[in-house]
Tab-separated table of C-alpha atoms in Angstrom:
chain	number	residue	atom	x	y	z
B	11	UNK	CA	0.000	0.000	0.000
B	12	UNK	CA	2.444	2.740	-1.149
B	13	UNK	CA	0.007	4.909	-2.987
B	14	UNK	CA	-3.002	5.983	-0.702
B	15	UNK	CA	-5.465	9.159	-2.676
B	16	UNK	CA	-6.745	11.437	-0.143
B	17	UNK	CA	-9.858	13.132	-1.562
B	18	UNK	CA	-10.462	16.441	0.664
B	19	UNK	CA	-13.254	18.761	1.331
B	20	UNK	CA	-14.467	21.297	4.090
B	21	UNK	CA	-15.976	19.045	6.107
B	22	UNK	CA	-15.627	17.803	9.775
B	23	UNK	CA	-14.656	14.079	9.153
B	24	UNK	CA	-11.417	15.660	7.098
B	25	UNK	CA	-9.129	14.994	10.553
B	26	UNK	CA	-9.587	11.871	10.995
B	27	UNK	CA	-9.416	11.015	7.506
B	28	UNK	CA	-6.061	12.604	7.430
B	29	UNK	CA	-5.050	11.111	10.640
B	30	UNK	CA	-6.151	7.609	9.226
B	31	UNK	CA	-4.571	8.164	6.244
B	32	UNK	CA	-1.291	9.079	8.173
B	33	UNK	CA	-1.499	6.071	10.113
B	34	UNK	CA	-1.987	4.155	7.505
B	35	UNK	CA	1.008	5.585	5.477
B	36	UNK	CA	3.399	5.358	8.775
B	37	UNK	CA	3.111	1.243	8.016
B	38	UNK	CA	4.447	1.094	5.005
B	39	UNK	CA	6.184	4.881	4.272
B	40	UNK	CA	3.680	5.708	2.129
B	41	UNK	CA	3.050	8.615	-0.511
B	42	UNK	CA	-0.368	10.490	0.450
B	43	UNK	CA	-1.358	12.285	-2.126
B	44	UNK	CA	-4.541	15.139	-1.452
B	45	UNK	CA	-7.064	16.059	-3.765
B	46	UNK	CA	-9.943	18.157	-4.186
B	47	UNK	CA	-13.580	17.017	-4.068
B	48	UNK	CA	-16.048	18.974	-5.177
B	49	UNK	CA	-19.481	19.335	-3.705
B	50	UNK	CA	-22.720	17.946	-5.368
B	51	UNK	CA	-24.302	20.290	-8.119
B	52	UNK	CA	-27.518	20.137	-9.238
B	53	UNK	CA	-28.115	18.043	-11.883
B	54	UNK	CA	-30.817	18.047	-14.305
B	55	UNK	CA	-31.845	15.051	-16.727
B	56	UNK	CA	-33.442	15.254	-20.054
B	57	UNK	CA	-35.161	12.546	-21.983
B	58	UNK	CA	-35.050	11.501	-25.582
B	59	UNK	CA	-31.805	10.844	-25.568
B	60	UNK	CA	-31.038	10.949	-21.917
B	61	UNK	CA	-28.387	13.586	-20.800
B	62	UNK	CA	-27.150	14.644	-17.788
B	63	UNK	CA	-26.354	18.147	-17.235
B	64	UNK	CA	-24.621	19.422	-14.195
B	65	UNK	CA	-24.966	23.036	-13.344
B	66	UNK	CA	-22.466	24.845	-10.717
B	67	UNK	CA	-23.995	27.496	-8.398
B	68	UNK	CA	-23.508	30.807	-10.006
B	69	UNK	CA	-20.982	32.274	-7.877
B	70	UNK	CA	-18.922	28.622	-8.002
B	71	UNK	CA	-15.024	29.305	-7.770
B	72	UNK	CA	-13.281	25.678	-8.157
B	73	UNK	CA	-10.149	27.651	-7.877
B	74	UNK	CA	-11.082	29.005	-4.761
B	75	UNK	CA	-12.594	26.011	-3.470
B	76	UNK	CA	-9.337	23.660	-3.969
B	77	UNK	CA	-6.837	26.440	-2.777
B	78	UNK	CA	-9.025	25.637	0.429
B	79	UNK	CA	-8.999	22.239	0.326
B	80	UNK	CA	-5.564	22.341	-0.182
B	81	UNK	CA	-4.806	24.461	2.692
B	82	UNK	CA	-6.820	21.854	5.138
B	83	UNK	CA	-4.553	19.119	3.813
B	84	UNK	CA	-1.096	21.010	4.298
B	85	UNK	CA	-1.977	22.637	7.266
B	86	UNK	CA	-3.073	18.973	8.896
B	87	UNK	CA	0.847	17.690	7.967
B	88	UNK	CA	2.399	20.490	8.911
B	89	UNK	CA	5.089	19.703	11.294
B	90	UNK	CA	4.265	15.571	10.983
B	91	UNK	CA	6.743	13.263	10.261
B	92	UNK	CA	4.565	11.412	7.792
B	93	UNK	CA	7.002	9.754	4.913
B	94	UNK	CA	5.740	11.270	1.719
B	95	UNK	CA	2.835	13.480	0.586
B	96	UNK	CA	1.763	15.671	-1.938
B	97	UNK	CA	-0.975	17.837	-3.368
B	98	UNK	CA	-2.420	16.647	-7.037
B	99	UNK	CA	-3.117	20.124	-8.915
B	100	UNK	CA	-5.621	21.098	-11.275
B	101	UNK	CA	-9.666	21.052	-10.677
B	102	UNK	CA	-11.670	19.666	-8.301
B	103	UNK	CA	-13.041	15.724	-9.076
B	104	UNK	CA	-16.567	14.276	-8.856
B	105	UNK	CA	-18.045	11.168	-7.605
B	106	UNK	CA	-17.433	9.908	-10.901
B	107	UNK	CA	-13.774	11.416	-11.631
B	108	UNK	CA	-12.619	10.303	-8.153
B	109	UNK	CA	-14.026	6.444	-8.711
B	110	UNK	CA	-12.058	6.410	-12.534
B	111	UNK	CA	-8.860	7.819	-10.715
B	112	UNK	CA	-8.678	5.999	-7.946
B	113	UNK	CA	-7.473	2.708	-9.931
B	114	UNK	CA	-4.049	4.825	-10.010
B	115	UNK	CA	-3.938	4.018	-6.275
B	116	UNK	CA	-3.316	1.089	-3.559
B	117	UNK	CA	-6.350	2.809	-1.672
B	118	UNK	CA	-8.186	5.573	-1.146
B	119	UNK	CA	-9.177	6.657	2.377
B	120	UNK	CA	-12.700	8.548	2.894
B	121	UNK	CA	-14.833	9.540	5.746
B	122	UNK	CA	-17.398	7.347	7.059
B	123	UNK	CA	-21.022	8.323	4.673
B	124	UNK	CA	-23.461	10.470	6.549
B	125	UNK	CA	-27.034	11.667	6.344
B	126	UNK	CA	-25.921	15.325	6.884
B	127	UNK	CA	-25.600	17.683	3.683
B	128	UNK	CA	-21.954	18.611	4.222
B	129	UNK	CA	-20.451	15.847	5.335
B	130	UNK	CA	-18.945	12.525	3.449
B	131	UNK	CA	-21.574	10.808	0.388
B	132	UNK	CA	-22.505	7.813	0.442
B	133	UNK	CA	-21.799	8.841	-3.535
B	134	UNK	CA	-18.558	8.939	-2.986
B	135	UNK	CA	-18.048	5.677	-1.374
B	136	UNK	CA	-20.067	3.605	-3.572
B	137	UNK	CA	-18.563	5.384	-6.994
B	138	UNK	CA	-14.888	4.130	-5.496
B	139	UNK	CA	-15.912	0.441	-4.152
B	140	UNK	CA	-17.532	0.094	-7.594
B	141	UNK	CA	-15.522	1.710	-10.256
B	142	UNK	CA	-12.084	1.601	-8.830
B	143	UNK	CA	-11.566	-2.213	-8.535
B	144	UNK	CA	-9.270	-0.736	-5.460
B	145	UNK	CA	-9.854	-0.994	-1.877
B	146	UNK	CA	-11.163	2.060	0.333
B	147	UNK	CA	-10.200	2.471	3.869
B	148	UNK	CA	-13.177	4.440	5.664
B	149	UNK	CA	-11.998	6.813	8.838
B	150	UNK	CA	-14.485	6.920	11.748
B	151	UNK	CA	-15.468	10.172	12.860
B	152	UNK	CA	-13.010	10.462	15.678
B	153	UNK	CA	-9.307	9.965	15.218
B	154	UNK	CA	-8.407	6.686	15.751
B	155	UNK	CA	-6.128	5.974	18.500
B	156	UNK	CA	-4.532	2.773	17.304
B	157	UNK	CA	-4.461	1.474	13.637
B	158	UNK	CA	-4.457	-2.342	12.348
B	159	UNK	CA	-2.710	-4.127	15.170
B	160	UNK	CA	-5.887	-6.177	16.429
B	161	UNK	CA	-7.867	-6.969	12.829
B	162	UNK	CA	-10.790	-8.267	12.656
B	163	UNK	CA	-12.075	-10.120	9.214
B	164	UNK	CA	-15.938	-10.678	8.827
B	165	UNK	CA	-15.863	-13.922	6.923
B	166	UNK	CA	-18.987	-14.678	5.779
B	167	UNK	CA	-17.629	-16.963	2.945
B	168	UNK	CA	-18.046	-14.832	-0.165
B	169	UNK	CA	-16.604	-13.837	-3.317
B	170	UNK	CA	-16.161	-10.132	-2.052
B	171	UNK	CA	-14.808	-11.007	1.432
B	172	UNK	CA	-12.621	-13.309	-0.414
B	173	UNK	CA	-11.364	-10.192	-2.264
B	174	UNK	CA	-11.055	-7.675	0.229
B	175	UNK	CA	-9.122	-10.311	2.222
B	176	UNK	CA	-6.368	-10.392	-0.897
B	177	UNK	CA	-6.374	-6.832	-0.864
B	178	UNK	CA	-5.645	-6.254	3.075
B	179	UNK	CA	-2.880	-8.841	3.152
B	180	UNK	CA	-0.088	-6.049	3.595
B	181	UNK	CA	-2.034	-5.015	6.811
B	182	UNK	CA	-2.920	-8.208	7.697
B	183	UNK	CA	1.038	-9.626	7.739
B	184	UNK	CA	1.795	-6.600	9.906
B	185	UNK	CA	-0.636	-7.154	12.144
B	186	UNK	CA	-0.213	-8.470	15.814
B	187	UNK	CA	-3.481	-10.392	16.083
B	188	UNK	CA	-6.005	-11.607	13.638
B	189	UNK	CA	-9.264	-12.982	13.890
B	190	UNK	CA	-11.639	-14.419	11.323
B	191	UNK	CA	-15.143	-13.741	12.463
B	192	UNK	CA	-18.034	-15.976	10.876
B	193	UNK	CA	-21.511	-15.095	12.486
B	194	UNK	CA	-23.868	-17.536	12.159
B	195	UNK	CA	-26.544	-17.395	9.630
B	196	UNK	CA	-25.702	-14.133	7.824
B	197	UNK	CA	-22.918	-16.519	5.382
B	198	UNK	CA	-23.581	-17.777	1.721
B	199	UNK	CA	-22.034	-21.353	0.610
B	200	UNK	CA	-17.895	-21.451	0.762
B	201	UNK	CA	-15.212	-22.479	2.391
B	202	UNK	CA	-15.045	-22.556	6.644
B	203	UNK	CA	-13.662	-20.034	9.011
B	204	UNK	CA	-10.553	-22.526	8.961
B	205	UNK	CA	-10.059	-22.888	6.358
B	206	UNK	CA	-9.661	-19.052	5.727
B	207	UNK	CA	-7.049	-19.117	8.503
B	208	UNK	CA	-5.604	-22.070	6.957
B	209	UNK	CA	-5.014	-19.525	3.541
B	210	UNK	CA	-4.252	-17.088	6.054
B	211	UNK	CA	-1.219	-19.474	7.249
B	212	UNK	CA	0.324	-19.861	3.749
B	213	UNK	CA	0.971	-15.997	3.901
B	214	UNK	CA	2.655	-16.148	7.333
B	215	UNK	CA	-0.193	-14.680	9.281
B	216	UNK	CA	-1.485	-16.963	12.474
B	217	UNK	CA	-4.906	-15.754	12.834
B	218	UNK	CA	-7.586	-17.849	14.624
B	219	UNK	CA	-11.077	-18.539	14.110
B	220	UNK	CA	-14.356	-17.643	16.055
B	221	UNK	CA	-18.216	-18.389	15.382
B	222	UNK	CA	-20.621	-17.295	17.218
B	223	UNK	CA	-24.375	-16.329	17.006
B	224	UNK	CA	-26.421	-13.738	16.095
B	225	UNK	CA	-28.371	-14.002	19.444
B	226	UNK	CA	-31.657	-12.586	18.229
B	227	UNK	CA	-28.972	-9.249	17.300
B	228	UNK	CA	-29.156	-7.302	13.638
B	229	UNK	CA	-25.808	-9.276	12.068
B	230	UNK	CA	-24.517	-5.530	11.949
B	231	UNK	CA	-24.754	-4.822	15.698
B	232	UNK	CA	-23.555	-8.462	16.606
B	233	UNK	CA	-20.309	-7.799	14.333
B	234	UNK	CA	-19.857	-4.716	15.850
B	235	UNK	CA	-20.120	-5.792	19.618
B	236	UNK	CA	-18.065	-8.301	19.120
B	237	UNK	CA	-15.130	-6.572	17.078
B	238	UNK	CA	-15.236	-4.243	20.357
B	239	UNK	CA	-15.229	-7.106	22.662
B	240	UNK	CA	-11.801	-8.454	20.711
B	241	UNK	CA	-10.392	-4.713	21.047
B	242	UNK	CA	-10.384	-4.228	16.901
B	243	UNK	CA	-8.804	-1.525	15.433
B	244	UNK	CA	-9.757	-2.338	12.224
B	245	UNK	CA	-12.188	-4.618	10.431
B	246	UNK	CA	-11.839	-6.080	6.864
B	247	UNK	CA	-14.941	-6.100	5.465
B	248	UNK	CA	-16.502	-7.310	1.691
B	249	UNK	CA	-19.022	-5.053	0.401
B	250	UNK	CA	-22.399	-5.587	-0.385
B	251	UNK	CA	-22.423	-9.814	-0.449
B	252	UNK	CA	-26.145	-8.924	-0.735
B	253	UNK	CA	-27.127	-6.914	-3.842
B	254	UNK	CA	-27.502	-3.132	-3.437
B	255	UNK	CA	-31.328	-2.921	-4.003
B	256	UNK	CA	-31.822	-5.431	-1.115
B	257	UNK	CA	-29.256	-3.526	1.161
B	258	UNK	CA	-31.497	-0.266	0.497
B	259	UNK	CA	-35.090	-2.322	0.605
B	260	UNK	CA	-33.480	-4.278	4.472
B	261	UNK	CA	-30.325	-3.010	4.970
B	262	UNK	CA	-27.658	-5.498	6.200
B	263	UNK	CA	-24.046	-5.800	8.115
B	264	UNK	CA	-22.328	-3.471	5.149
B	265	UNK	CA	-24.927	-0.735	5.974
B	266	UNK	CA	-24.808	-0.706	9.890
B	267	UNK	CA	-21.001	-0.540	9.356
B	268	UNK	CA	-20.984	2.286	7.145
B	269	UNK	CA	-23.527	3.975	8.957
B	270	UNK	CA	-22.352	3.136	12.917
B	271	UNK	CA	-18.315	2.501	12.759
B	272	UNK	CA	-16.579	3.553	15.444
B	273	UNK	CA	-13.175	2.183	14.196
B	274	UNK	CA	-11.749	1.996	10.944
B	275	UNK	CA	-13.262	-0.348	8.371
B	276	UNK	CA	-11.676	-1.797	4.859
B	277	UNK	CA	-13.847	-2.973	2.018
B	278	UNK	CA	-13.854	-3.732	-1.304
B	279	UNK	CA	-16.149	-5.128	-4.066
């Protein structure tokens, strides 16, 4: 993980972010690299054919608006000893723009989505896990105070956990415990909870396994309780096992996550 893309804004998840990011660079001397992201526009759509036209406010200056995202990004590092950073010039990038450029990257850290108009898009999140083939790294709202030595992976036996495990290897070989956390009756058909440790093993990592049940709890809540019981600094996490429409329609573990994190969380697609 030696490239890690940094989008910034204004607003109040950007220090944690930042100080996930950081941590996250300190592990393996990382470049950071900040950019711009610009704030939703209106967009009207017109039929026959469709198109898509996005109109600024009238008094939008990008110019001004990434000289002050820049400014929150050096003034964060100023006086940090993190190993490499830099700013990425030129306009501000979109949902879409940030999701095509992020495949440039090892990962790209974001804050965790909320339902407030200023603060991080779910947009944002989604247009990464889904058009970057990359992993994303989402910061809690505080600071966190320790970063990836107690990981927990939510194995529920699928394709995308299967992925996102590949992708957090780096983290998970530098990691001073591991646990693979299968929660009974929220998995699809695959391989056992030992047997990922056993593919865990091949790579040097001793990690062991724990199932447990939901207990009548939202599979959400019960992998959150019990990454907190374990003392988790970070959770590996595959996105969306279920399809998206069903996560909107009944919501499910990749929803309370995103929407209730308290520590760092790593997903893919």
């Amino acid at each position: 993980m030696k490239t890690i893309l940094v989008p910034c804004d204004q607003s109040d998840s950007m220090p944690s972010v930042l100080a996930t990011a950081d941590q996250l660079a300190s592990k393996f001397e990382s470049l950071i690299e900040g950019i711009a992201l610009r704030p939703v526009h209106v967009e009207i759509v017109a039929p026959d054919p469709i198109v898509a036209v996005t109109f600024p406010p009238a008094d939008w200056n990008d110019g001004g608006y990434v000289a002050k995202a820049r400014e929150g990004f050096d003034n964060y590092f100023a006086g940090r000893q993190t190993p490499r950073r830099r700013w990425k010039a030129g306009a501000s990038v979109d949902d879409a723009g940030l999701g095509s450029l992020s495949r440039v990257y090892d990962i790209t850290v974001l804050g965790r989505p909320t339902n407030e108009a200023t603060g991080p898009r779910m947009t944002t999140l989604e247009g990464v896990l889904f058009e970057s083939g990359r992993p994303v790294l989402i910061a809690p709202p505080r600071p966190p105070k320790s970063f990836g030595d107690t990981i927990v992976i939510s194995w529920n036996r699928s394709t995308e956990q299967a992925r996102t495990n590949a992708d957090a290897l780096p983290l998970l070989k530098l990691a001073k415990s591991v646990v693979v956390l299968t929660m009974e009756g929220i998995t699809v058909p695959g391989p056992s909870g030992e047997q990922c440790c056993d593919w865990l093993a091949g790579h040097g990592i001793h990690a062991r396994e724990l199932t447990l049940g939901l207990e009548g709890r939202k599979p959400g809540d019960a992998l959150m309780e019990e990454a907190t019981k374990l003392g988790a600094d970070l959770i590996i996490k595959g996105a969306y096992t279920q399809s998206r429409l069903r996560h909107m329609i009944f919501g499910g573990a990749t929803s309370h996550l995103l929407a209730h994190a308290q520590i760092p969380v790593l997903m893919a697609h």
